[in-house]
């Protein structure tokens, strides 16, 4: 049977890179985390909104945590008019968490003394940040090996026989991180590719394997049935 590692290597790097990516990666960890949350919320121009927060003096955890949510929302809406109130509330809770546990210094999160698991657990404990979002923050903002497992990825793993249907979130997460040999670049690129494959080919109702980039990695006999 083809291995997940082979498949991840084959699909990573097959999609164009995010044009906004380098301008975000040049920022500090706090703004990188905000960028992840804004992207997840569907904000179209994340860089502009980060600049907006910087110009308003809200680019550090203490300032942002000390700003009422309604004021933060109004500030966000000057560059992202459709952003939802819950996004402002989540950004503020992240800032409060950093103030409480890291003395307001997001740089401390990239200290090797912080294990990847402790970062996943800590960020995942913040209201409004689920496990997959915490893993997205750890991977994209803090540069640690983590993977935000969504339903589409889970379907792909099960249909290829790499994961048991009864496996939980952490088992799926660990399988992918191990399959990528902890490589941040492979994990980030595989996330994009798997999301696209799930959307275009590996739909809930039935897999459309013909022409799918993962077709060469199917188990003998084809995709494992999970929809019955
Ligand atoms: S559509 Fe088929 S080949 Fe593609 S990921 Fe799903 S099960 Fe695999």
PDB file of C-alpha atoms and ligand atoms in Angstrom:
ATOM      1  CA  UNK A   1       0.000   0.000   0.000  1.00  0.00           C
ATOM      2  CA  UNK A   2       1.225   3.517  -0.787  1.00  0.00           C
ATOM      3  CA  UNK A   3       2.287   5.436   2.269  1.00  0.00           C
ATOM      4  CA  UNK A   4       0.896   8.729   3.459  1.00  0.00           C
ATOM      5  CA  UNK A   5       4.448  10.135   3.398  1.00  0.00           C
ATOM      6  CA  UNK A   6       4.686   9.412  -0.350  1.00  0.00           C
ATOM      7  CA  UNK A   7       1.337  11.079  -0.950  1.00  0.00           C
ATOM      8  CA  UNK A   8       2.177  14.185   1.104  1.00  0.00           C
ATOM      9  CA  UNK A   9       5.444  14.624  -0.732  1.00  0.00           C
ATOM     10  CA  UNK A  10       3.683  14.239  -4.063  1.00  0.00           C
ATOM     11  CA  UNK A  11       0.967  16.825  -3.419  1.00  0.00           C
ATOM     12  CA  UNK A  12       2.931  19.426  -1.445  1.00  0.00           C
ATOM     13  CA  UNK A  13       4.189  22.248  -3.601  1.00  0.00           C
ATOM     14  CA  UNK A  14       1.632  21.589  -6.337  1.00  0.00           C
ATOM     15  CA  UNK A  15      -0.379  24.733  -5.617  1.00  0.00           C
ATOM     16  CA  UNK A  16       0.685  28.366  -6.068  1.00  0.00           C
ATOM     17  CA  UNK A  17       1.924  29.982  -2.880  1.00  0.00           C
ATOM     18  CA  UNK A  18      -0.175  32.549  -1.087  1.00  0.00           C
ATOM     19  CA  UNK A  19       0.699  35.973  -2.595  1.00  0.00           C
ATOM     20  CA  UNK A  20       0.094  37.558   0.823  1.00  0.00           C
ATOM     21  CA  UNK A  21       2.352  35.045   2.547  1.00  0.00           C
ATOM     22  CA  UNK A  22       5.745  36.741   2.624  1.00  0.00           C
ATOM     23  CA  UNK A  23       4.388  40.082   3.833  1.00  0.00           C
ATOM     24  CA  UNK A  24       2.769  38.230   6.729  1.00  0.00           C
ATOM     25  CA  UNK A  25       5.701  35.970   7.561  1.00  0.00           C
ATOM     26  CA  UNK A  26       7.889  39.075   7.945  1.00  0.00           C
ATOM     27  CA  UNK A  27       5.769  40.202  10.920  1.00  0.00           C
ATOM     28  CA  UNK A  28       6.248  39.189  14.537  1.00  0.00           C
ATOM     29  CA  UNK A  29       4.470  36.174  16.063  1.00  0.00           C
ATOM     30  CA  UNK A  30       1.549  38.169  17.483  1.00  0.00           C
ATOM     31  CA  UNK A  31       0.621  39.686  14.134  1.00  0.00           C
ATOM     32  CA  UNK A  32       1.201  36.334  12.433  1.00  0.00           C
ATOM     33  CA  UNK A  33      -1.311  34.776  14.814  1.00  0.00           C
ATOM     34  CA  UNK A  34      -3.787  37.564  14.121  1.00  0.00           C
ATOM     35  CA  UNK A  35      -3.243  36.963  10.396  1.00  0.00           C
ATOM     36  CA  UNK A  36      -4.152  33.274  10.771  1.00  0.00           C
ATOM     37  CA  UNK A  37      -7.375  34.169  12.591  1.00  0.00           C
ATOM     38  CA  UNK A  38      -8.301  36.870  10.077  1.00  0.00           C
ATOM     39  CA  UNK A  39      -7.679  34.513   7.165  1.00  0.00           C
ATOM     40  CA  UNK A  40      -9.810  31.856   8.769  1.00  0.00           C
ATOM     41  CA  UNK A  41     -12.545  34.477   9.178  1.00  0.00           C
ATOM     42  CA  UNK A  42     -12.399  35.190   5.451  1.00  0.00           C
ATOM     43  CA  UNK A  43     -10.902  38.696   5.660  1.00  0.00           C
ATOM     44  CA  UNK A  44      -9.814  39.397   2.068  1.00  0.00           C
ATOM     45  CA  UNK A  45      -6.781  41.655   2.592  1.00  0.00           C
ATOM     46  CA  UNK A  46      -5.083  40.479   5.756  1.00  0.00           C
ATOM     47  CA  UNK A  47      -1.941  42.575   5.280  1.00  0.00           C
ATOM     48  CA  UNK A  48      -3.973  45.754   5.056  1.00  0.00           C
ATOM     49  CA  UNK A  49      -5.812  44.894   8.263  1.00  0.00           C
ATOM     50  CA  UNK A  50      -2.528  44.162  10.063  1.00  0.00           C
ATOM     51  CA  UNK A  51      -1.252  47.569   8.936  1.00  0.00           C
ATOM     52  CA  UNK A  52      -4.487  49.103  10.126  1.00  0.00           C
ATOM     53  CA  UNK A  53      -4.036  47.585  13.599  1.00  0.00           C
ATOM     54  CA  UNK A  54      -0.428  48.774  13.690  1.00  0.00           C
ATOM     55  CA  UNK A  55      -1.388  52.345  12.805  1.00  0.00           C
ATOM     56  CA  UNK A  56      -4.030  52.270  15.561  1.00  0.00           C
ATOM     57  CA  UNK A  57      -1.408  51.172  18.117  1.00  0.00           C
ATOM     58  CA  UNK A  58      -2.952  47.698  18.490  1.00  0.00           C
ATOM     59  CA  UNK A  59      -0.081  45.572  17.233  1.00  0.00           C
ATOM     60  CA  UNK A  60       0.959  44.319  20.656  1.00  0.00           C
ATOM     61  CA  UNK A  61      -0.956  42.060  23.057  1.00  0.00           C
ATOM     62  CA  UNK A  62      -1.193  44.522  25.955  1.00  0.00           C
ATOM     63  CA  UNK A  63      -2.682  47.325  23.841  1.00  0.00           C
ATOM     64  CA  UNK A  64      -5.105  45.031  22.103  1.00  0.00           C
ATOM     65  CA  UNK A  65      -6.163  43.332  25.346  1.00  0.00           C
ATOM     66  CA  UNK A  66      -6.827  46.759  26.863  1.00  0.00           C
ATOM     67  CA  UNK A  67      -9.137  47.827  24.034  1.00  0.00           C
ATOM     68  CA  UNK A  68     -12.878  47.203  24.416  1.00  0.00           C
ATOM     69  CA  UNK A  69     -14.129  44.622  21.926  1.00  0.00           C
ATOM     70  CA  UNK A  70     -16.531  47.080  20.301  1.00  0.00           C
ATOM     71  CA  UNK A  71     -13.702  49.563  19.677  1.00  0.00           C
ATOM     72  CA  UNK A  72     -11.519  46.806  18.265  1.00  0.00           C
ATOM     73  CA  UNK A  73     -14.364  45.688  15.992  1.00  0.00           C
ATOM     74  CA  UNK A  74     -14.867  49.228  14.712  1.00  0.00           C
ATOM     75  CA  UNK A  75     -11.150  49.542  14.038  1.00  0.00           C
ATOM     76  CA  UNK A  76     -11.065  46.204  12.166  1.00  0.00           C
ATOM     77  CA  UNK A  77     -14.038  47.286  10.089  1.00  0.00           C
ATOM     78  CA  UNK A  78     -12.207  50.326   8.735  1.00  0.00           C
ATOM     79  CA  UNK A  79     -10.253  47.871   6.550  1.00  0.00           C
ATOM     80  CA  UNK A  80     -12.426  44.733   6.749  1.00  0.00           C
ATOM     81  CA  UNK A  81     -16.040  45.999   6.778  1.00  0.00           C
ATOM     82  CA  UNK A  82     -17.649  42.540   6.953  1.00  0.00           C
ATOM     83  CA  UNK A  83     -15.643  41.105   9.816  1.00  0.00           C
ATOM     84  CA  UNK A  84     -17.868  39.470  12.444  1.00  0.00           C
ATOM     85  CA  UNK A  85     -17.967  40.599  16.095  1.00  0.00           C
ATOM     86  CA  UNK A  86     -16.804  37.141  17.229  1.00  0.00           C
ATOM     87  CA  UNK A  87     -13.505  37.683  15.387  1.00  0.00           C
ATOM     88  CA  UNK A  88     -12.766  40.817  17.412  1.00  0.00           C
ATOM     89  CA  UNK A  89     -13.714  38.943  20.582  1.00  0.00           C
ATOM     90  CA  UNK A  90     -11.352  36.072  19.721  1.00  0.00           C
ATOM     91  CA  UNK A  91      -8.443  38.411  18.923  1.00  0.00           C
ATOM     92  CA  UNK A  92      -8.953  40.112  22.240  1.00  0.00           C
ATOM     93  CA  UNK A  93      -9.047  36.805  24.134  1.00  0.00           C
ATOM     94  CA  UNK A  94      -5.821  35.740  22.437  1.00  0.00           C
ATOM     95  CA  UNK A  95      -4.207  39.021  23.522  1.00  0.00           C
ATOM     96  CA  UNK A  96      -5.503  38.571  27.082  1.00  0.00           C
ATOM     97  CA  UNK A  97      -4.106  35.019  27.160  1.00  0.00           C
ATOM     98  CA  UNK A  98      -0.695  36.315  26.080  1.00  0.00           C
ATOM     99  CA  UNK A  99      -0.782  39.014  28.739  1.00  0.00           C
ATOM    100  CA  UNK A 100      -1.775  36.525  31.437  1.00  0.00           C
ATOM    101  CA  UNK A 101       0.579  33.648  30.577  1.00  0.00           C
ATOM    102  CA  UNK A 102       3.440  35.208  28.603  1.00  0.00           C
ATOM    103  CA  UNK A 103       3.702  38.693  30.140  1.00  0.00           C
ATOM    104  CA  UNK A 104       2.302  40.089  26.883  1.00  0.00           C
ATOM    105  CA  UNK A 105       5.333  38.896  24.925  1.00  0.00           C
ATOM    106  CA  UNK A 106       4.300  36.729  21.990  1.00  0.00           C
ATOM    107  CA  UNK A 107       7.988  36.188  21.152  1.00  0.00           C
ATOM    108  CA  UNK A 108       8.175  33.880  24.147  1.00  0.00           C
ATOM    109  CA  UNK A 109       5.985  31.376  22.298  1.00  0.00           C
ATOM    110  CA  UNK A 110       8.760  30.614  19.854  1.00  0.00           C
ATOM    111  CA  UNK A 111      11.166  29.862  22.677  1.00  0.00           C
ATOM    112  CA  UNK A 112      12.265  26.194  22.409  1.00  0.00           C
ATOM    113  CA  UNK A 113      11.372  25.798  26.098  1.00  0.00           C
ATOM    114  CA  UNK A 114       7.736  25.786  25.019  1.00  0.00           C
ATOM    115  CA  UNK A 115       6.941  22.341  23.700  1.00  0.00           C
ATOM    116  CA  UNK A 116       4.779  22.123  20.604  1.00  0.00           C
ATOM    117  CA  UNK A 117       2.206  20.171  22.591  1.00  0.00           C
ATOM    118  CA  UNK A 118       2.008  22.866  25.282  1.00  0.00           C
ATOM    119  CA  UNK A 119       1.433  25.495  22.590  1.00  0.00           C
ATOM    120  CA  UNK A 120      -1.316  23.398  21.008  1.00  0.00           C
ATOM    121  CA  UNK A 121      -2.977  22.869  24.388  1.00  0.00           C
ATOM    122  CA  UNK A 122      -2.586  26.471  25.543  1.00  0.00           C
ATOM    123  CA  UNK A 123      -3.905  28.102  22.389  1.00  0.00           C
ATOM    124  CA  UNK A 124      -6.665  25.497  22.112  1.00  0.00           C
ATOM    125  CA  UNK A 125      -7.854  26.432  25.604  1.00  0.00           C
ATOM    126  CA  UNK A 126      -8.784  29.957  24.476  1.00  0.00           C
ATOM    127  CA  UNK A 127     -12.509  30.373  23.945  1.00  0.00           C
ATOM    128  CA  UNK A 128     -13.234  30.745  20.232  1.00  0.00           C
ATOM    129  CA  UNK A 129     -10.077  28.886  19.180  1.00  0.00           C
ATOM    130  CA  UNK A 130     -10.819  25.225  18.511  1.00  0.00           C
ATOM    131  CA  UNK A 131      -8.237  22.478  18.173  1.00  0.00           C
ATOM    132  CA  UNK A 132      -7.831  22.856  14.425  1.00  0.00           C
ATOM    133  CA  UNK A 133      -7.440  26.634  14.702  1.00  0.00           C
ATOM    134  CA  UNK A 134      -4.879  26.184  17.468  1.00  0.00           C
ATOM    135  CA  UNK A 135      -2.943  23.838  15.189  1.00  0.00           C
ATOM    136  CA  UNK A 136      -3.167  26.362  12.385  1.00  0.00           C
ATOM    137  CA  UNK A 137      -1.697  29.028  14.694  1.00  0.00           C
ATOM    138  CA  UNK A 138       1.083  26.692  15.803  1.00  0.00           C
ATOM    139  CA  UNK A 139       1.953  25.735  12.228  1.00  0.00           C
ATOM    140  CA  UNK A 140       1.573  29.003  10.360  1.00  0.00           C
ATOM    141  CA  UNK A 141       2.328  31.628  12.999  1.00  0.00           C
ATOM    142  CA  UNK A 142       4.802  29.835  15.264  1.00  0.00           C
ATOM    143  CA  UNK A 143       6.510  27.559  12.747  1.00  0.00           C
ATOM    144  CA  UNK A 144       6.084  24.335  14.677  1.00  0.00           C
ATOM    145  CA  UNK A 145       4.997  20.953  13.256  1.00  0.00           C
ATOM    146  CA  UNK A 146       1.233  20.784  13.648  1.00  0.00           C
ATOM    147  CA  UNK A 147      -1.647  20.186  11.265  1.00  0.00           C
ATOM    148  CA  UNK A 148      -5.205  21.527  11.377  1.00  0.00           C
ATOM    149  CA  UNK A 149      -7.260  18.436  10.587  1.00  0.00           C
ATOM    150  CA  UNK A 150     -10.586  19.243   8.982  1.00  0.00           C
ATOM    151  CA  UNK A 151     -13.365  16.888   7.881  1.00  0.00           C
ATOM    152  CA  UNK A 152     -12.113  16.766   4.307  1.00  0.00           C
ATOM    153  CA  UNK A 153      -8.641  15.657   5.354  1.00  0.00           C
ATOM    154  CA  UNK A 154     -10.123  13.084   7.685  1.00  0.00           C
ATOM    155  CA  UNK A 155     -12.226  11.655   4.832  1.00  0.00           C
ATOM    156  CA  UNK A 156      -9.182  11.360   2.599  1.00  0.00           C
ATOM    157  CA  UNK A 157      -7.146   9.592   5.285  1.00  0.00           C
ATOM    158  CA  UNK A 158      -9.917   7.067   5.953  1.00  0.00           C
ATOM    159  CA  UNK A 159     -10.724   6.416   2.289  1.00  0.00           C
ATOM    160  CA  UNK A 160      -7.070   5.613   1.635  1.00  0.00           C
ATOM    161  CA  UNK A 161      -6.906   3.209   4.548  1.00  0.00           C
ATOM    162  CA  UNK A 162      -4.302   5.314   6.374  1.00  0.00           C
ATOM    163  CA  UNK A 163      -6.636   6.049   9.285  1.00  0.00           C
ATOM    164  CA  UNK A 164      -9.307   4.031  11.018  1.00  0.00           C
ATOM    165  CA  UNK A 165     -12.821   5.421  10.944  1.00  0.00           C
ATOM    166  CA  UNK A 166     -12.875   5.448  14.746  1.00  0.00           C
ATOM    167  CA  UNK A 167      -9.671   7.496  15.073  1.00  0.00           C
ATOM    168  CA  UNK A 168      -9.895  10.758  16.992  1.00  0.00           C
ATOM    169  CA  UNK A 169      -8.549  14.206  16.119  1.00  0.00           C
ATOM    170  CA  UNK A 170      -5.139  13.711  17.718  1.00  0.00           C
ATOM    171  CA  UNK A 171      -4.561  10.388  15.970  1.00  0.00           C
ATOM    172  CA  UNK A 172      -5.280  12.001  12.597  1.00  0.00           C
ATOM    173  CA  UNK A 173      -3.078  14.979  13.501  1.00  0.00           C
ATOM    174  CA  UNK A 174      -0.152  12.847  14.628  1.00  0.00           C
ATOM    175  CA  UNK A 175      -0.401  10.633  11.549  1.00  0.00           C
ATOM    176  CA  UNK A 176      -0.036  13.602   9.197  1.00  0.00           C
ATOM    177  CA  UNK A 177       2.716  15.323  11.155  1.00  0.00           C
ATOM    178  CA  UNK A 178       4.641  12.047  11.276  1.00  0.00           C
ATOM    179  CA  UNK A 179       3.957  11.444   7.572  1.00  0.00           C
ATOM    180  CA  UNK A 180       5.461  14.847   6.796  1.00  0.00           C
ATOM    181  CA  UNK A 181       8.488  14.045   8.998  1.00  0.00           C
ATOM    182  CA  UNK A 182       7.737  17.209  11.013  1.00  0.00           C
ATOM    183  CA  UNK A 183       8.551  19.391   7.997  1.00  0.00           C
ATOM    184  CA  UNK A 184       6.790  22.740   8.240  1.00  0.00           C
ATOM    185  CA  UNK A 185       6.901  23.402   4.496  1.00  0.00           C
ATOM    186  CA  UNK A 186       5.382  20.020   3.635  1.00  0.00           C
ATOM    187  CA  UNK A 187       2.673  20.408   6.281  1.00  0.00           C
ATOM    188  CA  UNK A 188       1.695  23.907   5.140  1.00  0.00           C
ATOM    189  CA  UNK A 189       1.597  22.951   1.476  1.00  0.00           C
ATOM    190  CA  UNK A 190      -0.205  19.663   2.139  1.00  0.00           C
ATOM    191  CA  UNK A 191      -2.892  21.541   4.065  1.00  0.00           C
ATOM    192  CA  UNK A 192      -3.724  23.633   1.005  1.00  0.00           C
ATOM    193  CA  UNK A 193      -3.553  20.674  -1.355  1.00  0.00           C
ATOM    194  CA  UNK A 194      -5.673  18.358   0.810  1.00  0.00           C
ATOM    195  CA  UNK A 195      -8.317  21.058   1.258  1.00  0.00           C
ATOM    196  CA  UNK A 196      -8.544  21.508  -2.483  1.00  0.00           C
ATOM    197  CA  UNK A 197      -8.627  17.761  -3.149  1.00  0.00           C
ATOM    198  CA  UNK A 198     -11.407  17.293  -0.595  1.00  0.00           C
ATOM    199  CA  UNK A 199     -13.417  20.097  -2.185  1.00  0.00           C
ATOM    200  CA  UNK A 200     -12.956  19.043  -5.784  1.00  0.00           C
ATOM    201  CA  UNK A 201     -12.700  15.263  -5.626  1.00  0.00           C
ATOM    202  CA  UNK A 202     -13.197  13.711  -2.213  1.00  0.00           C
ATOM    203  CA  UNK A 203     -16.677  14.953  -1.441  1.00  0.00           C
ATOM    204  CA  UNK A 204     -18.881  13.675   1.351  1.00  0.00           C
ATOM    205  CA  UNK A 205     -21.410  11.947  -0.907  1.00  0.00           C
ATOM    206  CA  UNK A 206     -18.893   9.939  -2.971  1.00  0.00           C
ATOM    207  CA  UNK A 207     -15.251  10.206  -4.012  1.00  0.00           C
ATOM    208  CA  UNK A 208     -14.499  11.162  -7.625  1.00  0.00           C
ATOM    209  CA  UNK A 209     -11.174   9.342  -7.858  1.00  0.00           C
ATOM    210  CA  UNK A 210     -10.631   9.521 -11.597  1.00  0.00           C
ATOM    211  CA  UNK A 211      -8.116  12.299 -12.204  1.00  0.00           C
ATOM    212  CA  UNK A 212      -7.664  13.059  -8.495  1.00  0.00           C
ATOM    213  CA  UNK A 213      -4.026  13.845  -7.570  1.00  0.00           C
ATOM    214  CA  UNK A 214      -4.228  11.121  -4.928  1.00  0.00           C
ATOM    215  CA  UNK A 215      -5.551   8.445  -7.312  1.00  0.00           C
ATOM    216  CA  UNK A 216      -2.090   6.795  -7.603  1.00  0.00           C
ATOM    217  CA  UNK A 217      -2.099   6.356  -3.828  1.00  0.00           C
ATOM    218  CA  UNK A 218      -5.398   4.483  -3.519  1.00  0.00           C
ATOM    219  CA  UNK A 219      -5.325   1.111  -1.794  1.00  0.00           C
ATOM    220  CA  UNK A 220      -5.814  -2.021  -3.827  1.00  0.00           C
ATOM    221  CA  UNK A 221      -9.496  -2.305  -4.641  1.00  0.00           C
ATOM    222  CA  UNK A 222     -10.104   1.436  -4.514  1.00  0.00           C
ATOM    223  CA  UNK A 223     -11.307   3.869  -1.902  1.00  0.00           C
ATOM    224  CA  UNK A 224     -12.440   2.482   1.435  1.00  0.00           C
ATOM    225  CA  UNK A 225     -16.195   2.801   1.823  1.00  0.00           C
ATOM    226  CA  UNK A 226     -17.144   5.165   4.637  1.00  0.00           C
ATOM    227  CA  UNK A 227     -20.497   6.504   3.548  1.00  0.00           C
ATOM    228  CA  UNK A 228     -22.708   3.476   4.043  1.00  0.00           C
TER     229      UNK A 228
HETATM  230  S1  LIG B   1     -11.290  11.240  -4.465  1.00  0.00           S
HETATM  231 FE1  LIG B   1     -10.467   9.163  -4.392  1.00  0.00          FE
HETATM  232  S2  LIG B   1      -8.308   9.360  -4.923  1.00  0.00           S
HETATM  233 FE2  LIG B   1      -9.065  11.396  -4.391  1.00  0.00          FE
HETATM  234  S3  LIG B   1      -8.621  11.639  -2.235  1.00  0.00           S
HETATM  235 FE3  LIG B   1     -10.687  10.845  -2.358  1.00  0.00          FE
HETATM  236  S4  LIG B   1     -10.475   8.640  -2.215  1.00  0.00           S
HETATM  237 FE4  LIG B   1      -8.477   9.472  -2.706  1.00  0.00          FE
END
